mmCIF file of C-alpha atoms in Angstrom:
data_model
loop_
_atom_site.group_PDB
_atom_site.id
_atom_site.type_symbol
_atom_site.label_atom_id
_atom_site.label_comp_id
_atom_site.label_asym_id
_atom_site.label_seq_id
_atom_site.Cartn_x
_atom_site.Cartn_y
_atom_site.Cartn_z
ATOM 1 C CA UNK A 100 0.000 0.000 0.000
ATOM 2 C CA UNK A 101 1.181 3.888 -0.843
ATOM 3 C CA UNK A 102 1.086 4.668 2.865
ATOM 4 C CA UNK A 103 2.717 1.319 4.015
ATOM 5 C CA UNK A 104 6.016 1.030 2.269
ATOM 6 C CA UNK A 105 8.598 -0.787 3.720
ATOM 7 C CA UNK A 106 11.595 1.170 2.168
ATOM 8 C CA UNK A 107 9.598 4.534 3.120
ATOM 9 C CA UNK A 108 9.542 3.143 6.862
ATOM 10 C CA UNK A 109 13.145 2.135 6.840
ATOM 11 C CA UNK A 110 14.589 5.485 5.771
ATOM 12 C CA UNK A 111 12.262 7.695 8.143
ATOM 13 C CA UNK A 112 13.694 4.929 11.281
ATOM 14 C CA UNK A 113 17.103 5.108 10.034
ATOM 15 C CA UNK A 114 17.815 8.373 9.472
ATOM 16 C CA UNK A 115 18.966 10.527 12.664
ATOM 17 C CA UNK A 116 20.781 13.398 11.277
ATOM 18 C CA UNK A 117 16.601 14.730 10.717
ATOM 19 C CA UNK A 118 13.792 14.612 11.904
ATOM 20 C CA UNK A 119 11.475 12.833 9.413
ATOM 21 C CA UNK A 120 7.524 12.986 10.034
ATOM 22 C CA UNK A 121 5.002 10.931 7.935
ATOM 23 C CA UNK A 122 2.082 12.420 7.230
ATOM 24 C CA UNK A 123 -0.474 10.917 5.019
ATOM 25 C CA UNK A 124 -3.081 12.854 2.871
ATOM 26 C CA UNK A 125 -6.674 13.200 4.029
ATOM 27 C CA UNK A 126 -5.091 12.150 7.593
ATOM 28 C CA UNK A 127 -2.926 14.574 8.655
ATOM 29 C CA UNK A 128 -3.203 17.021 6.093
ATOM 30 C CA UNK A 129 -6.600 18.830 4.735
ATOM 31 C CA UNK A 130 -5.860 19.259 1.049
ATOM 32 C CA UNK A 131 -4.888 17.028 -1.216
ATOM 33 C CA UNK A 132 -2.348 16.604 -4.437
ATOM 34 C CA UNK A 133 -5.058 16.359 -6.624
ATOM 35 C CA UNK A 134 -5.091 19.735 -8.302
ATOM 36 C CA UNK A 135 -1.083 19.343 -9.209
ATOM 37 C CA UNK A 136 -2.270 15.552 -10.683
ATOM 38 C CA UNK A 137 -4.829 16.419 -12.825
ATOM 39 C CA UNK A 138 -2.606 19.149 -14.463
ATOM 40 C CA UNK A 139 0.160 16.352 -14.826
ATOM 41 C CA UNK A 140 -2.233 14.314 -16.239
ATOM 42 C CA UNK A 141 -3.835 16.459 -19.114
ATOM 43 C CA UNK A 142 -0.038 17.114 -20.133
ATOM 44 C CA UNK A 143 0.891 13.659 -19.841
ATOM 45 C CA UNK A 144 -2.171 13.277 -22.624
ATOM 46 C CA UNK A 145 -0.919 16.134 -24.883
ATOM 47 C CA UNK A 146 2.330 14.657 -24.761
ATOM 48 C CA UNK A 147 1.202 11.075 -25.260
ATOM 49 C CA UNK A 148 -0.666 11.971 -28.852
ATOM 50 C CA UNK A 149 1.878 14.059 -30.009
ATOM 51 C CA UNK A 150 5.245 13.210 -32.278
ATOM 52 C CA UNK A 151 8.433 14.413 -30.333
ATOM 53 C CA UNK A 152 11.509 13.803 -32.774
ATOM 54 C CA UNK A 153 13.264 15.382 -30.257
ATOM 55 C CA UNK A 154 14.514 15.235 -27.302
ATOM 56 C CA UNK A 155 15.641 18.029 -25.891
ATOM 57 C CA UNK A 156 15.130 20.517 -23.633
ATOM 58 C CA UNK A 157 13.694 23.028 -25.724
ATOM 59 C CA UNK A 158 12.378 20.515 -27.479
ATOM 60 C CA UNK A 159 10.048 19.402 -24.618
ATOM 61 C CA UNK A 160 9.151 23.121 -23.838
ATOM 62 C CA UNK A 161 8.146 23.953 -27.283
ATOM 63 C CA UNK A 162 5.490 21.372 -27.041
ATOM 64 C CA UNK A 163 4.678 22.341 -23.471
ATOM 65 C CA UNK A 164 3.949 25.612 -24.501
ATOM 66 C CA UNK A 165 1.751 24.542 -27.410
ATOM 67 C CA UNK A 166 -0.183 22.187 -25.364
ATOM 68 C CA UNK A 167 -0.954 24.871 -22.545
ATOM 69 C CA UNK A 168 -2.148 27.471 -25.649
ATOM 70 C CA UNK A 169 -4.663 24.761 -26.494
ATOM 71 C CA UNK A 170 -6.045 23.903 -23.455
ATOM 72 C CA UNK A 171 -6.353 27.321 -22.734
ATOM 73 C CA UNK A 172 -7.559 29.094 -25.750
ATOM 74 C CA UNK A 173 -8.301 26.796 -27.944
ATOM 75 C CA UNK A 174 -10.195 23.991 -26.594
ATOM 76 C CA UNK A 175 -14.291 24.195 -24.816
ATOM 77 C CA UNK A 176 -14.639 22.873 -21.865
ATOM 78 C CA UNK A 177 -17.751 21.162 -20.357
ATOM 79 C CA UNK A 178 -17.297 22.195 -17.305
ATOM 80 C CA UNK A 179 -17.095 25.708 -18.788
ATOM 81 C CA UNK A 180 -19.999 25.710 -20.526
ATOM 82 C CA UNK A 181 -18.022 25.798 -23.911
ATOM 83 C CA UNK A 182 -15.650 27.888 -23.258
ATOM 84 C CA UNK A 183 -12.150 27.935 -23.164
ATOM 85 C CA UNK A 184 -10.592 28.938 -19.631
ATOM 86 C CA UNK A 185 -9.104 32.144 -21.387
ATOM 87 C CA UNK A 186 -13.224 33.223 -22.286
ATOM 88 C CA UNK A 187 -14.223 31.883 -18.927
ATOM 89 C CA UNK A 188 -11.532 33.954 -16.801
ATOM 90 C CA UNK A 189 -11.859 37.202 -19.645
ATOM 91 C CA UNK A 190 -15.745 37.522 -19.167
ATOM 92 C CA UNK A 191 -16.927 35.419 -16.545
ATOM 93 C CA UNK A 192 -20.360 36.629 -17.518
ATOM 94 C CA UNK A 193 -20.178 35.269 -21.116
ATOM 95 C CA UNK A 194 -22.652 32.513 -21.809
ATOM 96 C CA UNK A 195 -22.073 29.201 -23.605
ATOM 97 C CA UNK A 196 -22.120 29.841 -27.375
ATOM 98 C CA UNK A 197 -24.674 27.950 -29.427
ATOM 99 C CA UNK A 198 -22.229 26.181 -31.380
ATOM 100 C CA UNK A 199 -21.149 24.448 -27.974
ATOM 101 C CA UNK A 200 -24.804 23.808 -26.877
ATOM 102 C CA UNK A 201 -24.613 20.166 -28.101
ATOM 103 C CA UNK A 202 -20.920 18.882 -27.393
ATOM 104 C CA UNK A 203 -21.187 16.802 -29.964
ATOM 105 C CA UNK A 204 -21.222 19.908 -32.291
ATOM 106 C CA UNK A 205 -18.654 21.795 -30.454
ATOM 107 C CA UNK A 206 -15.730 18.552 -31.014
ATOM 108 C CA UNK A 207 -17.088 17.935 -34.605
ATOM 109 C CA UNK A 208 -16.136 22.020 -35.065
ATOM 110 C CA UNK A 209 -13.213 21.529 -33.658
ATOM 111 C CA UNK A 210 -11.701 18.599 -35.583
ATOM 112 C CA UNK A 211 -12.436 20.754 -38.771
ATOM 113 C CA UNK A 212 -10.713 23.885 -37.069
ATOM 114 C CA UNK A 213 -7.573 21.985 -36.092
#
C-alpha cells in the first residue's frame, strides 16, 4: 500500500541526522495533491498523442507551450460551458455559445478547425 512502504519506513527509522515525520493525505493534512495531478495528467495526454523527434530541452518546452495554448484558448470545456478557460476567466459573464450547446457539435467544429 502507498502509505505502508517498507523502504519509506526504513529510511524515516534510520535516518537521525533529521527529523522525518510521515504524514499521510486526508489524515494529517486537509488538502490534497489532486489539483497538481490532474494538471500532470492532461499534459501527460498532450504529450502522449503528439510526435516528439526530439529530445531536448527546448524541445520538450516547445510542445509544453503549445499544449498549454490549447487547453487554454483553444479547446471548450464542459465544465465551462463551452468555453475555453481564457473566455471563462476574460468575461466570466459570457454565456455558452450555441455552437457548444450540443458537445457533440462543439468537437465535430473543432476537428475541422484543427
Amino acid at each position: 500500500m502507498e502509505n505502508h512502504n517498507s523502504e519509506i519506513e526504513t529510511l524515516i527509522t534510520e535516518t537521525n541526522s533529521i527529523t522525518i515525520h510521515k504524514l499521510i493525505a486526508r489524515k494529517h493534512i486537509r488538502f490534497s495533491n489532486s489539483p497538481v495531478e490532474a494538471v500532470i495528467k492532461i499534459m501527460k495526454r498532450y504529450l502522449r498523442i503528439t510526435a516528439i523527434h526530439s529530445t531536448t530541452k527546448e524541445s520538450l518546452e516547445k510542445h509544453l507551450m503549445k499544449a498549454i495554448e490549447d487547453y487554454n484558448y483553444n479547446r471548450p470545456h464542459n465544465s465551462l460551458d463551452g468555453l475555453t478557460p481564457y473566455e471563462a476567466y476574460t468575461n466570466p459573464i459570457q454565456k455558452r455559445p450555441k455552437e457548444y450547446q450540443n458537445t457533440n457539435t462543439a468537437r465535430t467544429k473543432r476537428i475541422k478547425e484543427n
